[in-house]
mmCIF file of C-alpha atoms in Angstrom:
data_model
loop_
_atom_site.group_PDB
_atom_site.id
_atom_site.type_symbol
_atom_site.label_atom_id
_atom_site.label_comp_id
_atom_site.label_asym_id
_atom_site.label_seq_id
_atom_site.Cartn_x
_atom_site.Cartn_y
_atom_site.Cartn_z
ATOM 1 C CA UNK P 149 113.202 72.125 129.797
ATOM 2 C CA UNK P 150 111.395 70.651 126.741
ATOM 3 C CA UNK P 151 108.300 69.923 128.884
ATOM 4 C CA UNK P 152 108.036 73.592 130.062
ATOM 5 C CA UNK P 153 108.329 74.770 126.406
ATOM 6 C CA UNK P 154 105.684 72.400 125.312
ATOM 7 C CA UNK P 155 103.482 73.454 128.266
ATOM 8 C CA UNK P 156 103.972 77.086 127.386
ATOM 9 C CA UNK P 157 103.011 76.501 123.822
ATOM 10 C CA UNK P 158 99.764 74.709 124.735
ATOM 11 C CA UNK P 159 98.718 77.269 127.241
ATOM 12 C CA UNK P 160 99.305 80.089 124.696
ATOM 13 C CA UNK P 161 97.207 78.264 122.158
ATOM 14 C CA UNK P 162 94.449 77.771 124.578
ATOM 15 C CA UNK P 163 94.556 81.464 125.547
ATOM 16 C CA UNK P 164 94.451 82.492 121.870
ATOM 17 C CA UNK P 165 91.519 80.268 121.128
ATOM 18 C CA UNK P 166 89.552 81.608 124.075
ATOM 19 C CA UNK P 167 90.426 85.161 123.249
ATOM 20 C CA UNK P 168 89.446 84.647 119.632
ATOM 21 C CA UNK P 169 86.005 83.449 120.695
ATOM 22 C CA UNK P 170 85.704 86.661 122.813
ATOM 23 C CA UNK P 171 86.986 88.966 120.264
ATOM 24 C CA UNK P 172 84.810 87.861 117.246
ATOM 25 C CA UNK P 173 81.736 90.016 118.365
ATOM 26 C CA UNK P 174 83.897 93.093 118.837
ATOM 27 C CA UNK P 175 85.380 92.681 115.328
ATOM 28 C CA UNK P 176 81.914 92.624 113.872
ATOM 29 C CA UNK P 177 81.096 95.805 115.757
ATOM 30 C CA UNK P 178 84.220 97.473 114.549
ATOM 31 C CA UNK P 179 83.408 96.592 110.932
ATOM 32 C CA UNK P 180 79.989 98.084 111.268
ATOM 33 C CA UNK P 181 81.505 101.273 112.638
ATOM 34 C CA UNK P 182 84.064 101.619 109.904
ATOM 35 C CA UNK P 183 81.512 100.975 107.127
ATOM 36 C CA UNK P 184 79.421 103.755 108.722
ATOM 37 C CA UNK P 185 82.381 106.002 108.657
ATOM 38 C CA UNK P 186 83.126 105.390 104.971
ATOM 39 C CA UNK P 187 79.374 106.032 104.261
ATOM 40 C CA UNK P 188 79.489 109.486 105.917
ATOM 41 C CA UNK P 189 78.544 111.266 102.639
ATOM 42 C CA UNK P 190 75.145 109.556 102.764
ATOM 43 C CA UNK P 191 74.575 111.029 106.235
ATOM 44 C CA UNK P 192 75.654 114.444 104.953
ATOM 45 C CA UNK P 193 73.250 114.031 101.996
ATOM 46 C CA UNK P 194 70.359 113.382 104.293
ATOM 47 C CA UNK P 195 71.018 116.529 106.433
ATOM 48 C CA UNK P 196 68.841 119.503 105.387
ATOM 49 C CA UNK P 197 70.851 122.079 103.413
ATOM 50 C CA UNK P 198 70.362 125.062 101.295
ATOM 51 C CA UNK P 199 69.106 123.634 98.000
ATOM 52 C CA UNK P 200 71.030 126.188 95.965
ATOM 53 C CA UNK P 201 74.358 125.101 97.757
ATOM 54 C CA UNK P 202 73.443 121.502 97.359
ATOM 55 C CA UNK P 203 72.942 121.957 93.621
ATOM 56 C CA UNK P 204 76.397 123.654 93.361
ATOM 57 C CA UNK P 205 78.069 120.983 95.256
ATOM 58 C CA UNK P 206 76.475 118.341 93.045
ATOM 59 C CA UNK P 207 77.663 120.147 89.852
ATOM 60 C CA UNK P 208 81.090 120.629 91.247
ATOM 61 C CA UNK P 209 81.475 116.957 92.224
ATOM 62 C CA UNK P 210 80.799 116.048 88.614
ATOM 63 C CA UNK P 211 83.656 118.118 87.251
ATOM 64 C CA UNK P 212 86.951 116.655 86.030
ATOM 65 C CA UNK P 213 90.310 117.744 87.525
ATOM 66 C CA UNK P 214 91.129 120.161 84.738
ATOM 67 C CA UNK P 215 87.562 121.758 84.885
ATOM 68 C CA UNK P 216 88.009 122.135 88.688
ATOM 69 C CA UNK P 217 91.326 123.904 88.164
ATOM 70 C CA UNK P 218 89.728 126.258 85.640
ATOM 71 C CA UNK P 219 86.870 126.812 88.086
ATOM 72 C CA UNK P 220 89.388 127.648 90.849
ATOM 73 C CA UNK P 221 91.328 130.104 88.697
ATOM 74 C CA UNK P 222 88.085 131.829 87.461
ATOM 75 C CA UNK P 223 86.968 132.217 91.073
ATOM 76 C CA UNK P 224 90.280 133.768 92.114
ATOM 77 C CA UNK P 225 90.161 136.307 89.237
ATOM 78 C CA UNK P 226 86.354 137.035 89.698
ATOM 79 C CA UNK P 227 86.742 137.549 93.575
ATOM 80 C CA UNK P 228 90.176 139.165 93.401
ATOM 81 C CA UNK P 229 91.768 136.378 95.474
ATOM 82 C CA UNK P 230 95.653 136.528 95.265
ATOM 83 C CA UNK P 231 97.628 133.464 94.816
ATOM 84 C CA UNK P 232 99.026 132.447 98.283
ATOM 85 C CA UNK P 233 102.425 130.738 98.700
ATOM 86 C CA UNK P 234 102.436 127.245 100.126
ATOM 87 C CA UNK P 235 101.351 127.441 103.645
ATOM 88 C CA UNK P 236 98.785 130.096 103.063
ATOM 89 C CA UNK P 237 97.653 132.331 105.869
ATOM 90 C CA UNK P 238 99.420 130.054 108.452
ATOM 91 C CA UNK P 239 102.817 130.989 107.124
ATOM 92 C CA UNK P 240 102.144 134.760 107.514
ATOM 93 C CA UNK P 241 103.573 136.563 110.643
ATOM 94 C CA UNK P 242 101.066 137.187 113.270
ATOM 95 C CA UNK P 243 99.562 140.677 114.113
ATOM 96 C CA UNK P 244 99.758 143.940 111.951
ATOM 97 C CA UNK P 245 103.426 143.172 111.000
ATOM 98 C CA UNK P 246 102.200 141.241 107.919
ATOM 99 C CA UNK P 247 101.620 144.267 105.552
ATOM 100 C CA UNK P 248 104.919 145.940 106.581
ATOM 101 C CA UNK P 249 106.912 142.726 106.230
ATOM 102 C CA UNK P 250 105.406 142.093 102.890
ATOM 103 C CA UNK P 251 106.493 145.500 101.736
ATOM 104 C CA UNK P 252 109.929 145.040 102.907
ATOM 105 C CA UNK P 253 110.269 141.662 101.267
ATOM 106 C CA UNK P 254 109.001 143.220 98.008
ATOM 107 C CA UNK P 255 111.656 145.931 98.173
ATOM 108 C CA UNK P 256 114.392 143.393 98.898
ATOM 109 C CA UNK P 257 113.157 141.138 96.162
ATOM 110 C CA UNK P 258 113.532 143.876 93.521
ATOM 111 C CA UNK P 259 117.332 144.227 93.668
ATOM 112 C CA UNK P 260 117.731 140.476 94.039
ATOM 113 C CA UNK P 261 115.807 140.060 90.813
ATOM 114 C CA UNK P 262 118.229 142.377 88.967
ATOM 115 C CA UNK P 263 121.228 140.362 90.190
ATOM 116 C CA UNK P 264 121.549 137.048 88.390
ATOM 117 C CA UNK P 265 122.242 134.125 90.658
ATOM 118 C CA UNK P 266 121.926 131.050 88.439
ATOM 119 C CA UNK P 267 124.155 130.612 85.361
ATOM 120 C CA UNK P 268 124.618 128.322 82.493
ATOM 121 C CA UNK P 269 127.997 126.944 81.891
ATOM 122 C CA UNK P 270 129.328 126.203 78.317
ATOM 123 C CA UNK P 271 132.410 124.487 77.201
ATOM 124 C CA UNK P 272 134.000 126.501 74.430
ATOM 125 C CA UNK P 273 137.245 124.911 73.649
ATOM 126 C CA UNK P 274 140.178 122.946 75.201
ATOM 127 C CA UNK P 275 143.859 122.253 74.636
ATOM 128 C CA UNK P 276 144.499 119.142 72.577
ATOM 129 C CA UNK P 277 147.462 118.245 75.016
ATOM 130 C CA UNK P 278 145.105 118.266 78.028
ATOM 131 C CA UNK P 279 142.121 116.497 76.384
ATOM 132 C CA UNK P 280 142.330 113.385 78.677
ATOM 133 C CA UNK P 281 142.187 115.524 81.759
ATOM 134 C CA UNK P 282 139.288 117.574 80.546
ATOM 135 C CA UNK P 283 137.412 114.442 79.575
ATOM 136 C CA UNK P 284 137.984 113.086 83.092
ATOM 137 C CA UNK P 285 136.765 116.305 84.700
ATOM 138 C CA UNK P 286 133.630 116.404 82.467
ATOM 139 C CA UNK P 287 132.919 112.780 83.367
ATOM 140 C CA UNK P 288 133.098 113.634 87.161
ATOM 141 C CA UNK P 289 131.127 116.854 86.802
ATOM 142 C CA UNK P 290 128.308 115.563 84.667
ATOM 143 C CA UNK P 291 128.158 111.867 85.753
ATOM 144 C CA UNK P 292 128.596 110.646 82.213
ATOM 145 C CA UNK P 293 130.429 107.487 81.085
ATOM 146 C CA UNK P 294 133.909 107.817 79.648
ATOM 147 C CA UNK P 295 132.686 107.364 76.068
ATOM 148 C CA UNK P 296 129.910 109.886 76.511
ATOM 149 C CA UNK P 297 132.352 112.293 78.093
ATOM 150 C CA UNK P 298 134.782 112.008 75.261
ATOM 151 C CA UNK P 299 132.015 112.661 72.758
ATOM 152 C CA UNK P 300 130.873 115.563 74.703
ATOM 153 C CA UNK P 301 134.286 117.134 74.905
ATOM 154 C CA UNK P 302 134.972 116.666 71.183
ATOM 155 C CA UNK P 303 131.608 118.245 70.335
ATOM 156 C CA UNK P 304 132.706 121.590 71.961
ATOM 157 C CA UNK P 305 131.298 124.316 72.066
ATOM 158 C CA UNK P 306 128.578 122.703 74.061
ATOM 159 C CA UNK P 307 126.391 123.477 77.154
ATOM 160 C CA UNK P 308 127.740 121.742 80.204
ATOM 161 C CA UNK P 309 125.390 122.653 83.080
ATOM 162 C CA UNK P 310 122.235 124.805 83.574
ATOM 163 C CA UNK P 311 121.018 126.756 86.713
ATOM 164 C CA UNK P 312 124.369 126.561 88.506
ATOM 165 C CA UNK P 313 124.899 128.970 91.483
ATOM 166 C CA UNK P 314 127.527 131.690 90.897
ATOM 167 C CA UNK P 315 129.981 130.244 93.447
ATOM 168 C CA UNK P 316 129.812 126.698 92.047
ATOM 169 C CA UNK P 317 130.094 128.129 88.505
ATOM 170 C CA UNK P 318 133.322 130.081 89.359
ATOM 171 C CA UNK P 319 134.759 127.002 90.899
ATOM 172 C CA UNK P 320 134.085 124.834 87.878
ATOM 173 C CA UNK P 321 135.465 127.610 85.578
ATOM 174 C CA UNK P 322 138.611 127.778 87.647
ATOM 175 C CA UNK P 323 139.145 124.007 87.609
ATOM 176 C CA UNK P 324 138.532 123.706 83.895
ATOM 177 C CA UNK P 325 140.876 126.691 83.209
ATOM 178 C CA UNK P 326 143.679 124.822 85.108
ATOM 179 C CA UNK P 327 143.109 121.734 83.007
ATOM 180 C CA UNK P 328 143.352 123.698 79.756
ATOM 181 C CA UNK P 329 139.643 124.168 78.802
ATOM 182 C CA UNK P 330 137.767 127.425 78.257
ATOM 183 C CA UNK P 331 134.327 127.512 79.956
ATOM 184 C CA UNK P 332 132.001 130.466 79.728
ATOM 185 C CA UNK P 333 129.318 131.573 82.131
ATOM 186 C CA UNK P 334 126.064 132.956 80.757
#
């Protein structure tokens, strides 16, 4: 068995050596092709273009990122181009349904904007007898250490959480009320 493994290793080594000699010219060809690909801007510069456009492209390429952002916002306002959501035109429904769908979404968005969905929870006070339970619950809710939770509870009134959905906020308020703490939702 040892002889067959040794034989296999030698034959593999021979094949690799012979394949390496054959592969060397193709690797140099690949390197030449990739270097050409990375220098594609030189080829584009050599192509005849409108000199006015070429000058604008040259000027834009020299701008910093902040200057480019200002340029984009200026062009949007000058040309009356609306800000598109992420996805742009590809995210819009096909056909003539786009204006109608946009109008319906705008009407639905108006009542939703009037209805508050995210709330801020604030710990107002707590019963001294249930202080330990309140500290443990604050520790679990906020992910604080025990010492930080104790300091947090003792410094009431204090803001607990921001941007909490209404359902979660009501659950937290009910839990804290059972433990003897008063939490308000703003």
